[in-house]
Structures are given as structure tokens and as C-alpha cells.
Coordinates of C-alpha atoms in Angstrom, one line a residue:
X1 CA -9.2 99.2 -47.3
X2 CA -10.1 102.7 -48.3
X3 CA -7.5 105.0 -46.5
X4 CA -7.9 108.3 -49.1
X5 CA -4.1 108.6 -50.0
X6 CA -4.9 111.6 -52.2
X7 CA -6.4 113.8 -49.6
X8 CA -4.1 112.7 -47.3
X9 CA -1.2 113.9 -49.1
X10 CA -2.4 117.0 -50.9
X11 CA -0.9 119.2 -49.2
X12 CA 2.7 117.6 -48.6
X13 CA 5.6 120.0 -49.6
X14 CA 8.2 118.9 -51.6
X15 CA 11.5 118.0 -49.9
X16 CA 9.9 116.3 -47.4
X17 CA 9.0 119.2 -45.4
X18 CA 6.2 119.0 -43.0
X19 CA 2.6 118.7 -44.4
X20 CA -0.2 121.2 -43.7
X21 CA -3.5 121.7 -44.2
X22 CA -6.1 124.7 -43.4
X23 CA -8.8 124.7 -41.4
X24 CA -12.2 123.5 -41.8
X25 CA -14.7 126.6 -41.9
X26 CA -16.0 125.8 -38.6
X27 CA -12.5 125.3 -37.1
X28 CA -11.7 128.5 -37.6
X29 CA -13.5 129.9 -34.7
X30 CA -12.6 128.0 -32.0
X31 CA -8.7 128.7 -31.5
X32 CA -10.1 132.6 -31.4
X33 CA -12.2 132.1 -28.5
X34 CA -10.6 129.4 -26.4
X35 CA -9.4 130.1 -22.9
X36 CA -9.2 127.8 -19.6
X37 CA -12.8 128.5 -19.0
X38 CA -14.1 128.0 -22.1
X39 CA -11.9 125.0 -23.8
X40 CA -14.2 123.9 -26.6
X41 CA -13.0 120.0 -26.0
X42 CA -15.1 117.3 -26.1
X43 CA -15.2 114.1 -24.5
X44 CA -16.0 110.8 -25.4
X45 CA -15.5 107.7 -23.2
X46 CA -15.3 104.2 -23.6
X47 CA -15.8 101.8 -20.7
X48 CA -14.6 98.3 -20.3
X49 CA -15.5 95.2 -19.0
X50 CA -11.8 95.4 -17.1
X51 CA -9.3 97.9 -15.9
X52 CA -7.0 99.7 -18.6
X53 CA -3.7 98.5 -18.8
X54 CA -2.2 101.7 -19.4
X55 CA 1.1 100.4 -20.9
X56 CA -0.9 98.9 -23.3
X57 CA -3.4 101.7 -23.9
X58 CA 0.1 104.2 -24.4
X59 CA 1.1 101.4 -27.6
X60 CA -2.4 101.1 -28.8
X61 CA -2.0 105.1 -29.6
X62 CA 1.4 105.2 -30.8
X63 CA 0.3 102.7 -33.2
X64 CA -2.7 104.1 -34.6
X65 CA -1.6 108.0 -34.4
X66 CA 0.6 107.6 -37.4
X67 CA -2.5 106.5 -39.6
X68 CA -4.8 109.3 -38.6
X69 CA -3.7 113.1 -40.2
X70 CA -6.3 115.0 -38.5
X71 CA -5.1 114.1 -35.6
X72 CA -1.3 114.5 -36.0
X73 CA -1.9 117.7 -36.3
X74 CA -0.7 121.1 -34.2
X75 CA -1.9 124.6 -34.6
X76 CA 0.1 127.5 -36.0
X77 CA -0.6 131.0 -36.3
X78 CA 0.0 132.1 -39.9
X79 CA -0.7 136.2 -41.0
X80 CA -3.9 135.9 -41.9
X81 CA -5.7 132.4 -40.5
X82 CA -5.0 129.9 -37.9
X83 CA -3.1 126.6 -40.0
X84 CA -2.6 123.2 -39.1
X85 CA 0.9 122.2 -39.3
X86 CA 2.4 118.2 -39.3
X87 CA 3.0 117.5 -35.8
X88 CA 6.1 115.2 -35.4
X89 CA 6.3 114.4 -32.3
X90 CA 5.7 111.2 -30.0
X91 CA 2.2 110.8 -29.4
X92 CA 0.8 112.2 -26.0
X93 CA 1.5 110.8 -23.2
X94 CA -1.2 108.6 -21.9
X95 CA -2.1 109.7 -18.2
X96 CA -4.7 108.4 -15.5
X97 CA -7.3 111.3 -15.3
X98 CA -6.6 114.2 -13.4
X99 CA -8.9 116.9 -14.5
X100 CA -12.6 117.8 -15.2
X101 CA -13.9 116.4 -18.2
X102 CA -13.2 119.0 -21.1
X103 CA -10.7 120.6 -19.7
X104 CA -8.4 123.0 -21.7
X105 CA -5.6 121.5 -23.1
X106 CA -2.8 123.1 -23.1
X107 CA -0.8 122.2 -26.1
X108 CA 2.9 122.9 -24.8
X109 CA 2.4 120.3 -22.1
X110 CA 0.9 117.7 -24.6
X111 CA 3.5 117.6 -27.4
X112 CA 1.8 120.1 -29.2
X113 CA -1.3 118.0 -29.8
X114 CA -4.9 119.0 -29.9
X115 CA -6.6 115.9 -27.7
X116 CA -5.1 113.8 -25.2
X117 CA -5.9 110.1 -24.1
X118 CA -6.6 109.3 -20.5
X119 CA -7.9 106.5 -17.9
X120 CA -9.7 105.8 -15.2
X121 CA -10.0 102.0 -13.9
X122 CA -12.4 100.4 -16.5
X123 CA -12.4 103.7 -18.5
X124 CA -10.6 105.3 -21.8
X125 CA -11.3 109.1 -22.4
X126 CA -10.1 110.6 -25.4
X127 CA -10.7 114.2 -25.5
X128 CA -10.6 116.5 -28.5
X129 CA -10.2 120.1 -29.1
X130 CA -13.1 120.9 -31.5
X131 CA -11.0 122.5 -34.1
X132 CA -9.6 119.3 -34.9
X133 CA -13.2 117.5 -35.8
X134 CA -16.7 116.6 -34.6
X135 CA -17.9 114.1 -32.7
X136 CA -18.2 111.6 -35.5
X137 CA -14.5 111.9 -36.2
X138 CA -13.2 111.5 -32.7
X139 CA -15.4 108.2 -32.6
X140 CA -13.4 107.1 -35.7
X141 CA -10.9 107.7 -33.5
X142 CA -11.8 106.3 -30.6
X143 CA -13.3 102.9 -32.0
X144 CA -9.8 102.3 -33.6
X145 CA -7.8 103.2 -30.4
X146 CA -10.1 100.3 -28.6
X147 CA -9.8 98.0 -31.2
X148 CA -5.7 98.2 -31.2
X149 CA -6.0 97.9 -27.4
X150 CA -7.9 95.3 -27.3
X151 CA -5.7 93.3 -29.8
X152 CA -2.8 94.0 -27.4
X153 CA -4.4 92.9 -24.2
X154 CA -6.3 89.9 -26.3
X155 CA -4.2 88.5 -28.7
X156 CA -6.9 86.0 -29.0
X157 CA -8.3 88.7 -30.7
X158 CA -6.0 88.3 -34.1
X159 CA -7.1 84.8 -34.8
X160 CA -10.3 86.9 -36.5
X161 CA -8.5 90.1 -36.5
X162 CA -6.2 91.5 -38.3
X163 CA -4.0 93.7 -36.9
X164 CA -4.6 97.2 -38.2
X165 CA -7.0 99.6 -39.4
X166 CA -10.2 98.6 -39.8
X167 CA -11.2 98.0 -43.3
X168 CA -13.7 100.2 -44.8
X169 CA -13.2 103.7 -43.0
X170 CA -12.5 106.6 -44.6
X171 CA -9.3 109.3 -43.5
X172 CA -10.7 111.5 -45.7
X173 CA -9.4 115.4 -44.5
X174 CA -11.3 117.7 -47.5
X175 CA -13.4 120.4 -46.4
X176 CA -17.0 119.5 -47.2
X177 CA -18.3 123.1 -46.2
X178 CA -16.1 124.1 -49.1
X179 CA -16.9 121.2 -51.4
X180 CA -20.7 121.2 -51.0
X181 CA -20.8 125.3 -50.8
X182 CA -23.5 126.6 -52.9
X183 CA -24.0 130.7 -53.8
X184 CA -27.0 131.9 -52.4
X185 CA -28.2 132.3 -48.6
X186 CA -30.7 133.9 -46.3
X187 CA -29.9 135.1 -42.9
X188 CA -29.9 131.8 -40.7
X189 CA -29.3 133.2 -37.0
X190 CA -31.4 135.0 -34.6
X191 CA -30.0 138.0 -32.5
X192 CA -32.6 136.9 -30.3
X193 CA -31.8 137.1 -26.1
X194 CA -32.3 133.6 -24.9
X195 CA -32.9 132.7 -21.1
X196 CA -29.5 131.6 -19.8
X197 CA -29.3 129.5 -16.7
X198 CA -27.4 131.1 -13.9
X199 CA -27.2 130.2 -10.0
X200 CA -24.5 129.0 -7.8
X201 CA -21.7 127.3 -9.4
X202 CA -19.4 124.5 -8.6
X203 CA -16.2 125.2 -7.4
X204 CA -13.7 126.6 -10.5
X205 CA -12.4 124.4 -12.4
X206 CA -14.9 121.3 -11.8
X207 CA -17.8 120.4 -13.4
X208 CA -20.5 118.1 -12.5
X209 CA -21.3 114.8 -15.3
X210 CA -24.6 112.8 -14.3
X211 CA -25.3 110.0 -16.8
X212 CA -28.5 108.5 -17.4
X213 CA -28.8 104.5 -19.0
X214 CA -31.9 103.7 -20.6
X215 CA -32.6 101.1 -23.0
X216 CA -33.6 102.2 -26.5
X217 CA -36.4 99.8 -27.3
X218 CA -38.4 101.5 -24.0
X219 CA -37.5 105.3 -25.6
X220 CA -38.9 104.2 -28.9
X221 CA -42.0 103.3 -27.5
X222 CA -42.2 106.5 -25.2
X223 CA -41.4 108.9 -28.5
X224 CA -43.7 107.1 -30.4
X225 CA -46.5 107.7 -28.5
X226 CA -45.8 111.1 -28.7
X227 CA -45.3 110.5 -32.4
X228 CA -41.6 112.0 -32.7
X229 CA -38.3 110.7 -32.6
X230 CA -36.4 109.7 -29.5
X231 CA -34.2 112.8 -30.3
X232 CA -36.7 114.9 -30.4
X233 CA -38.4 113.5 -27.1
X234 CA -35.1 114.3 -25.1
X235 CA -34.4 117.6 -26.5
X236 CA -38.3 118.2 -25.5
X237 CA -38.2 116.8 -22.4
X238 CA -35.0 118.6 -21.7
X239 CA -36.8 122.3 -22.2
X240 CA -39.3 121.1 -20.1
X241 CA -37.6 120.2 -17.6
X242 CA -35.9 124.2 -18.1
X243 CA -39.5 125.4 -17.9
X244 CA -40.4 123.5 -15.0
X245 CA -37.8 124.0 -12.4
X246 CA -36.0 126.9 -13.6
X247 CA -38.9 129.2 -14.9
X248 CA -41.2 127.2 -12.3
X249 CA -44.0 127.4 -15.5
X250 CA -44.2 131.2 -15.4
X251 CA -44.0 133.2 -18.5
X252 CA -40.7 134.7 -19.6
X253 CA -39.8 137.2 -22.3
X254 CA -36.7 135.3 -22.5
X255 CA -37.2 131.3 -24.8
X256 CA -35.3 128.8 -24.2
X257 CA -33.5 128.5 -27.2
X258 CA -31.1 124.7 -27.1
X259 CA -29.0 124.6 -29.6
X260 CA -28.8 121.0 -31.5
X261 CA -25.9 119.8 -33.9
X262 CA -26.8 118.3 -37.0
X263 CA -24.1 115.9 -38.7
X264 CA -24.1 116.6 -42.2
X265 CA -22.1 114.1 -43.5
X266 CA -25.3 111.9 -44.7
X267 CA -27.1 115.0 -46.7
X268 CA -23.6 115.2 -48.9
X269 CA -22.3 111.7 -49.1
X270 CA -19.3 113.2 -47.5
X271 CA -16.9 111.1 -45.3
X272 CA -14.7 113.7 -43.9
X273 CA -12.7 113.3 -40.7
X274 CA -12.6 117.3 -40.3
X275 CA -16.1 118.8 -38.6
X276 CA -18.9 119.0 -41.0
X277 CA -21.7 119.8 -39.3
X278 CA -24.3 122.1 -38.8
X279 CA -26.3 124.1 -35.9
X280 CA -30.0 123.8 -35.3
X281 CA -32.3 125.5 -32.7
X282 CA -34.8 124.3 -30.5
X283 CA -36.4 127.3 -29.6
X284 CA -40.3 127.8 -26.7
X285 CA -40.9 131.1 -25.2
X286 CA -43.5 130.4 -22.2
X287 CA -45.9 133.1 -22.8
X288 CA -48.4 131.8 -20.6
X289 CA -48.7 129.7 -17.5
X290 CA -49.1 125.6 -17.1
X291 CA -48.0 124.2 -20.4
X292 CA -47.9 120.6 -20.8
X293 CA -45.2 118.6 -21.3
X294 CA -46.9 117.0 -24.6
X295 CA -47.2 120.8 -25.8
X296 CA -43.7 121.6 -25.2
X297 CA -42.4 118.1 -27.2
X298 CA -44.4 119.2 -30.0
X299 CA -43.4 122.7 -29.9
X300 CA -39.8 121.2 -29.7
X301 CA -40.3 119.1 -32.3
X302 CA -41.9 121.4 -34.9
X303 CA -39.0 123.3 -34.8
X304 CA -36.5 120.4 -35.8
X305 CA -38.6 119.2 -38.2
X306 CA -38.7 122.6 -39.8
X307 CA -35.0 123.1 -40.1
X308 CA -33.7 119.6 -40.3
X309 CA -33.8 119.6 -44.0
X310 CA -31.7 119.3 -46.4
X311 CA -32.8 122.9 -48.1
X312 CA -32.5 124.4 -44.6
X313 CA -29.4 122.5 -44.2
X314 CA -27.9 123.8 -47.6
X315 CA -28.5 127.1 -46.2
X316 CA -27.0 127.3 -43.2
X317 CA -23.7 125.8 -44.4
X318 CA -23.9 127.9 -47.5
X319 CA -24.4 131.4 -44.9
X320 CA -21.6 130.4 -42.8
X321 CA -19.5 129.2 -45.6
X322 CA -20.0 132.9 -47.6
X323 CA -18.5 134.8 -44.9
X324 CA -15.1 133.2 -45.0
X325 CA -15.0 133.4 -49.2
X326 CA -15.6 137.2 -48.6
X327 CA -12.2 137.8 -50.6
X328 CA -12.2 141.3 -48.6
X329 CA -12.2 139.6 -45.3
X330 CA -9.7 137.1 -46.1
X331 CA -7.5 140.1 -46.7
X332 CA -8.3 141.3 -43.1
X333 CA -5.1 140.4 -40.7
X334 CA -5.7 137.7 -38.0
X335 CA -5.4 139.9 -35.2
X336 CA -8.1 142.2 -36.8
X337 CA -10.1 138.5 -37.9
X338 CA -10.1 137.5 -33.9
X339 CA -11.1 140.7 -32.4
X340 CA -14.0 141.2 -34.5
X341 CA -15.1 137.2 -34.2
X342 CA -14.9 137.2 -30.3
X343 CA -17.2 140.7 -30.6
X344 CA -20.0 138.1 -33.5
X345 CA -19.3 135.1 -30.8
X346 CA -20.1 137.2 -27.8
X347 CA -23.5 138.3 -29.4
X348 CA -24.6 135.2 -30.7
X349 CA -24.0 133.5 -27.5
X350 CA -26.5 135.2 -26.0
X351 CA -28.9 133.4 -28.2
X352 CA -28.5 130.4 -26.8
X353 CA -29.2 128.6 -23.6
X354 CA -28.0 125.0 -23.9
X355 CA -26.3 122.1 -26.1
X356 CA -28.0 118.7 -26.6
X357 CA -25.5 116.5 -29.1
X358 CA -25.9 113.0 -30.1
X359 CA -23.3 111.2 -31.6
X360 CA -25.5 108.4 -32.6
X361 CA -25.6 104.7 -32.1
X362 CA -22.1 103.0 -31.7
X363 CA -21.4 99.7 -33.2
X364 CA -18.7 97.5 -32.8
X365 CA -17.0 94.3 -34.6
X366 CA -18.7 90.9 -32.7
X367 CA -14.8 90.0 -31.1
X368 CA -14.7 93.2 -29.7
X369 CA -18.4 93.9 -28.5
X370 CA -18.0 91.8 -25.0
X371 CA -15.4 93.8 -23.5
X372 CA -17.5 97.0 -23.8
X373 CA -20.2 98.2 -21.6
X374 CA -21.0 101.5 -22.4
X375 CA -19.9 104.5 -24.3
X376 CA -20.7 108.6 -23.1
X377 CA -20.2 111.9 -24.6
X378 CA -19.3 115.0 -22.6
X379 CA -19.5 118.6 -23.3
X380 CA -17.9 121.9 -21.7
X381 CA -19.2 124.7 -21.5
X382 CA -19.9 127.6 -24.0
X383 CA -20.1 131.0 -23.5
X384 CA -24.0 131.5 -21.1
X385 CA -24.1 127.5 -21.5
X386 CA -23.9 126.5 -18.6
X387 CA -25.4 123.3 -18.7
X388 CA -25.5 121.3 -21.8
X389 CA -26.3 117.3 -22.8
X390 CA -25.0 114.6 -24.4
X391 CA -26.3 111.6 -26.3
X392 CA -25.3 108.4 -27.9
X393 CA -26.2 104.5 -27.8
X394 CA -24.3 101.2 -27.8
X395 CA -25.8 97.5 -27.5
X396 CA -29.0 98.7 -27.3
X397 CA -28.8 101.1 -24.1
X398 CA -29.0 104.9 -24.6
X399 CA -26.6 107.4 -22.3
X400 CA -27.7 111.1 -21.8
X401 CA -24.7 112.4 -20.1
X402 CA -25.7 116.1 -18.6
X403 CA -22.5 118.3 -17.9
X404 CA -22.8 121.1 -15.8
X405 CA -20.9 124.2 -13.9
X406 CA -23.9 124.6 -11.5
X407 CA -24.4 123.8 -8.0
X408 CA -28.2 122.7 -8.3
X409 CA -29.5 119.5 -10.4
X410 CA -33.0 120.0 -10.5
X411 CA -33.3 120.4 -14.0
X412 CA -31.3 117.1 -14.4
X413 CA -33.1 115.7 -11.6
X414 CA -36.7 116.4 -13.4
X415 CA -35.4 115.1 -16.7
X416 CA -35.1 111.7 -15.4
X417 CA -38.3 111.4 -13.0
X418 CA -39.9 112.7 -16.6
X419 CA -39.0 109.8 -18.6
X420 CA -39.4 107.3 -15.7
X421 CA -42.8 108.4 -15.3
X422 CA -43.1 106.7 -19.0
X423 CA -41.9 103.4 -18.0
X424 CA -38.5 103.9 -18.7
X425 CA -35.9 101.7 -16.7
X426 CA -33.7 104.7 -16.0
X427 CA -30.1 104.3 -14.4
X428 CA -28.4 107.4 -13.0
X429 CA -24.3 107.2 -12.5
X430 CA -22.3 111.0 -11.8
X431 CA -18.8 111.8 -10.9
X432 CA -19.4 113.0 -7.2
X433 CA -18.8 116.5 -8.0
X434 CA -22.6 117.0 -6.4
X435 CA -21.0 115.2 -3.3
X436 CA -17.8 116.9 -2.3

């Protein structure tokens, strides 16, 4: 069992006062431009065979919450940086959903914790403010709070099982932007205007979720003909599907730029529970009429090949990581710090048009694996995002979950017919904001 003790407790006072950590170089950004509208919180959901037990779900996390750091966390505002302080406090209160996925959570109402846990018949949410970690911690997370809960509602279970943390995972809480930071960088970013996607919206405060099943072998086939990777194929089909129905093929001195996360945990043999990784862009600007789709997947897919590398990689995190050693600007107060990050956000933002994140595949222990179906990953939105995707596979069966604040689902709409046209056995499921 490899819980990392030492990284755990590095930063416990003496006297038993409470511990506290700093945050990662990535989480410092996204306390300064949070609001209700823009939460930064991700989702990721779990659904079951049967219909939570809530009871059961509410002891599953007070059991497991004590073992994970990151996540017993709270947020404090010290004179120069936000800091994560030890969060004593019973764990949230486990609720039956009653908000829009990625909602902002509003810390005084939640015990002063950064995610919350929620149901919905067959279904587990856990949500996670992003300062907290990625996506690849909160499925750490996640599988754990499943695992517990399904030793409580199976005891069965424990005749295999024991009952506690699975062995083998890390809770490892260093900074790896700091660890794996190298001197040396070249600008990284474009200032470039991308084409955001405007219309009518939804009602405020709802967003629309449409996932989309399909099994991985048949995507694997599809990519391969195109000769890229099924990542690549969606993220290609997905700017396609931009050009098609929202650009209606016509030139425009706007690209589409989608932004796509890179975990980086694999290029530094790092096993941090904190967010380490890095932001890659997908970037076509239609300067003439009619492209096809098997241009735009290899446009799409030139560029990720390009900067998913590990020099590339190295230098991103190294440019991001320079600014906050700048021993001037760590001198700056926070109130200064935030102004004059909102001002860099709101300019970079206009690069961008959309997310596309995949978490990866999921894999579960054999006594646990019949009592899931499927597992989805849900994004808010940014800044001029205002549609984004999300990725990940379990038992063979891939879910690109779109999440959007618009009214129209064309571009969703075309990025299914796309990939059925292939052969793909494509299943569509949404939350029935379209249908209100």
C-alpha cells in the first residue's frame, strides 16, 4: 500500500495545528476568476447498475475523505497567494442533484469544501473545483468513493475485498510543475482572436449535457483509416463539425482554435494528486470554401502531433511555471496579483473557442466491474467557451459528453451523424434541457 506519508505530512505545523499546503501553479488561477457563471468545476459521473442508496453513499464518503488530503482541503486568502488550509469539518453533505452540472460551489454552504457529491437514481456525481486537481485526481477519487460504496451495499464484496484503500495508488500532493521545472522557455501562447460560438442561449443557470456511447473497437477502426488516433479523430471531427454548421464552410478570418488538455503525469513519472497538466491547441482557419472532412482531421491532427511532445511539453510547463518564480511578482500583493490575472485571462480567452478533455480509459477491480455501466465527464464553461466536450471510456464503450449554454445542437448534432456515417453504433442520451 503506497499512501506517500512524507508528502502528506510536510507541511503539518507543530502543535498539532492545522496543516497546509500551497497551490499547484495552475491552481492559482482559478480562485481569481471564478464567479457563478464561470465556476471552473468539473464533473465526473458514475452510473450504476441500481439506484444509490444515499445513506450508504453519505458513509462511503465519510470514510474515504479522511485518507484523501487534496481533498480535505478549504481555501484561504493569505497576503500574497491564495493557500490551502486543513479543512476539519464533516464531510459534505451528500444531496440528490439539484443543479446544472458544474455549477459553482459555494463553499459556505458545503462545509468549506471544494467538490461536493451528489445523486441521481442510478447515478453518483462528484464535482470538483479545478483548483483542487485534474481530472485524473478526481477519478482517484471517484473510483475509491465507488469502491467503499459498493462494499457497503455488497458486503459480498469483502469476501475478495478488503475494506479500504485500494492498494497501489498514490496520495501523493507535491507540485510537479515545480519539481520537473526546467530554466529556459519560448513564448508558448498565441494572442491570436479565435472564432467563438455565440447564438441564443439556454435559460441562465442551465446548461445542456448530450452524451454519445460508442464502442471503442468500431472508433479504432474509423481513426485508423484515417491513420490518427481516436483522440485526434474526435477533436477533428469536432472542428468540422464547427466549420460545417456554424461557419456553413465559408472562409473566416477567425480559426477555430479547441483547446486540448494534456496529462502530464506520464512524461515525468509523476503521481501527483494536485493538477499537472498541460494545454494544447488544435487550431484550422478556413481560408477557402468546401474543405473536406479528411483535410480538417489531418490538419487537426498535425497540430497535436506537433505539440504533444515531450520537448514541447517541457516548454510549456517550464513558461507557465517561470512566471510564478518571478521573485518580483511574488512580491506583488494578491489584490494587485488578481487584477492583473483577470486582465492576462480575459485576453487569452479570446484565443480559444472550445475544450475537448479526455480523462482516458477507466478500469475497475473484476468484483466491482458488474455494477457499473458507464462513466461521463462534464465541463462548464470558460470565458467565450461556450460549448466544450468531454471524453473518457469504460468496458470497452467510449462517452463524448458535449456540454453546452446554447440553444442550438447542430454542431453536436453533425458530430454524431459524422461518425455514424463511418459505421459507428452511436447511442445519444441528454438531460432534457433541449426539451423544456
Amino acid at each position: 500500500m503506497k499512501h506517500e506519508k512524507k508528502s502528506e505530512n510536510k507541511k503539518k505545523l507543530r502543535n498539532d495545528q492545522l496543516a497546509w499546503d500551497k497551490l499547484d501553479n495552475t491552481a492559482n488561477l482559478f480562485p481569481v476568476i471564478a464567479t457563478e457563471n464561470m465556476s471552473n468545476v468539473y464533473r465526473i459521473s458514475v452510473t450504476l447498475t441500481e439506484e444509490v442508496d444515499r445513506i450508504l453513499l453519505q458513509e462511503a464518503l465519510d470514510r474515504i475523505l479522511p485518507q484523501f488530503m487534496v481533498f480535505r482541503m478549504r481555501l484561504r486568502m493569505g497576503m500574497f497567494w491564495y493557500y490551502f488550509e486543513e479543512n476539519t469539518r464533516p464531510a459534505p453533505i451528500v444531496r440528490e442533484e439539484y443543479s446544472s452540472p458544474g455549477a459553482y460551489i459555494d463553499k459556505s454552504r458545503n462545509n468549506h469544501y471544494m467538490f461536493r457529491v451528489t445523486y441521481y437514481k442510478c447515478r453518483i456525481n462528484l464535482e470538483v473545483f479545478h483548483a483542487l486537481t485534474d481530472g485524473s485526481g478526481g477519478i482517484i477519487f471517484l473510483k475509491e468513493l465507488v469502491y467503499q460504496y459498493l462494499r457497503l451495499k455488497h458486503p459480498e464484496i469483502l469476501e475478495v475485498e478488503k475494506d479500504k484503500i485500494s492498494p497501489g495508488i498514490f496520495l501523493d500532493q507535491e507540485d510537479s510543475y515545480v519539481k520537473n521545472f526546467k530554466k529556459g522557455h519560448s513564448k508558448v501562447y498565441t494572442s491570436e482572436h479565435a472564432l467563438t460560438l455565440s447564438g441564443e442561449r439556454l435559460p441562465k443557470g442551465e446548461m445542456g449535457v448530450i452524451h454519445g456511447y460508442m464502442p471503442v473497437s468500431q472508433l479504432k477502426t474509423v481513426a485508423k483509416k484515417y491513420g490518427v488516433t481516436i483522440n485526434q479523430y474526435l477533436v477533428g471531427v469536432f472542428v468540422y463539425s464547427i466549420y460545417k454548421e456554424y461557419l456553413k464552410e465559408q472562409p473566416s478570418k477567425f480559426p477555430i482554435n479547441c483547446c486540448v488538455p494534456v496529462n502530464l503525469r506520464p512524461y515525468y513519472d509523476s503521481h501527483t494528486m494536485k493538477n499537472f497538466f498541460a494545454m494544447v491547441s488544435a487550431v484550422f482557419k478556413p481560408e477557402k470554401e468546401h474543405y473536406s472532412l479528411e483535410e480538417v482531421i489531418g490538419i487537426i491532427a498535425g497540430h497535436l502531433r506537433e505539440q504533444i511532445t515531450p520537448e514541447n511539453l517541457d516548454n510549456i510547463m517550464s513558461y507557465n511555471v517561470s512566471n510564478e518564480q518571478n521573485w518580483i511578482l511574488r512580491a506583488v500583493p494578491l489584490v494587485i496579483k488578481n487584477a492583473v490575472m483577470r486582465q492576462v485571462y480575459g485576453i487569452s480567452a479570446k484565443a480559444t473557442s472550445a475544450t475537448i478533455t479526455n480523462i482516458g480509459n477507466i478500469e475497475l477491480r473484476e468484483p466491482y466491474q458488474k455494477y457499473v455501466e458507464h462513466f461521463y465527464t462534464t465541463l462548464s464553461m470558460s470565458k467565450g467557451q461556450n460549448i466544450k466536450g468531454g471524453i473518457c471510456s469504460y468496458n470497452g464503450i467510449l462517452t463524448f459528453t458535449f456540454s453546452s449554454i446554447l440553444l442550438d445542437v447542430s454542431i453536436p448534432k453533425r458530430f454524431f451523424q459524422l461518425i455514424a456515417k463511418e459505421g459507428v453504433t452511436v447511442a445519444i442520451e441528454t438531460n432534457g434541457a433541449y426539451y423544456e
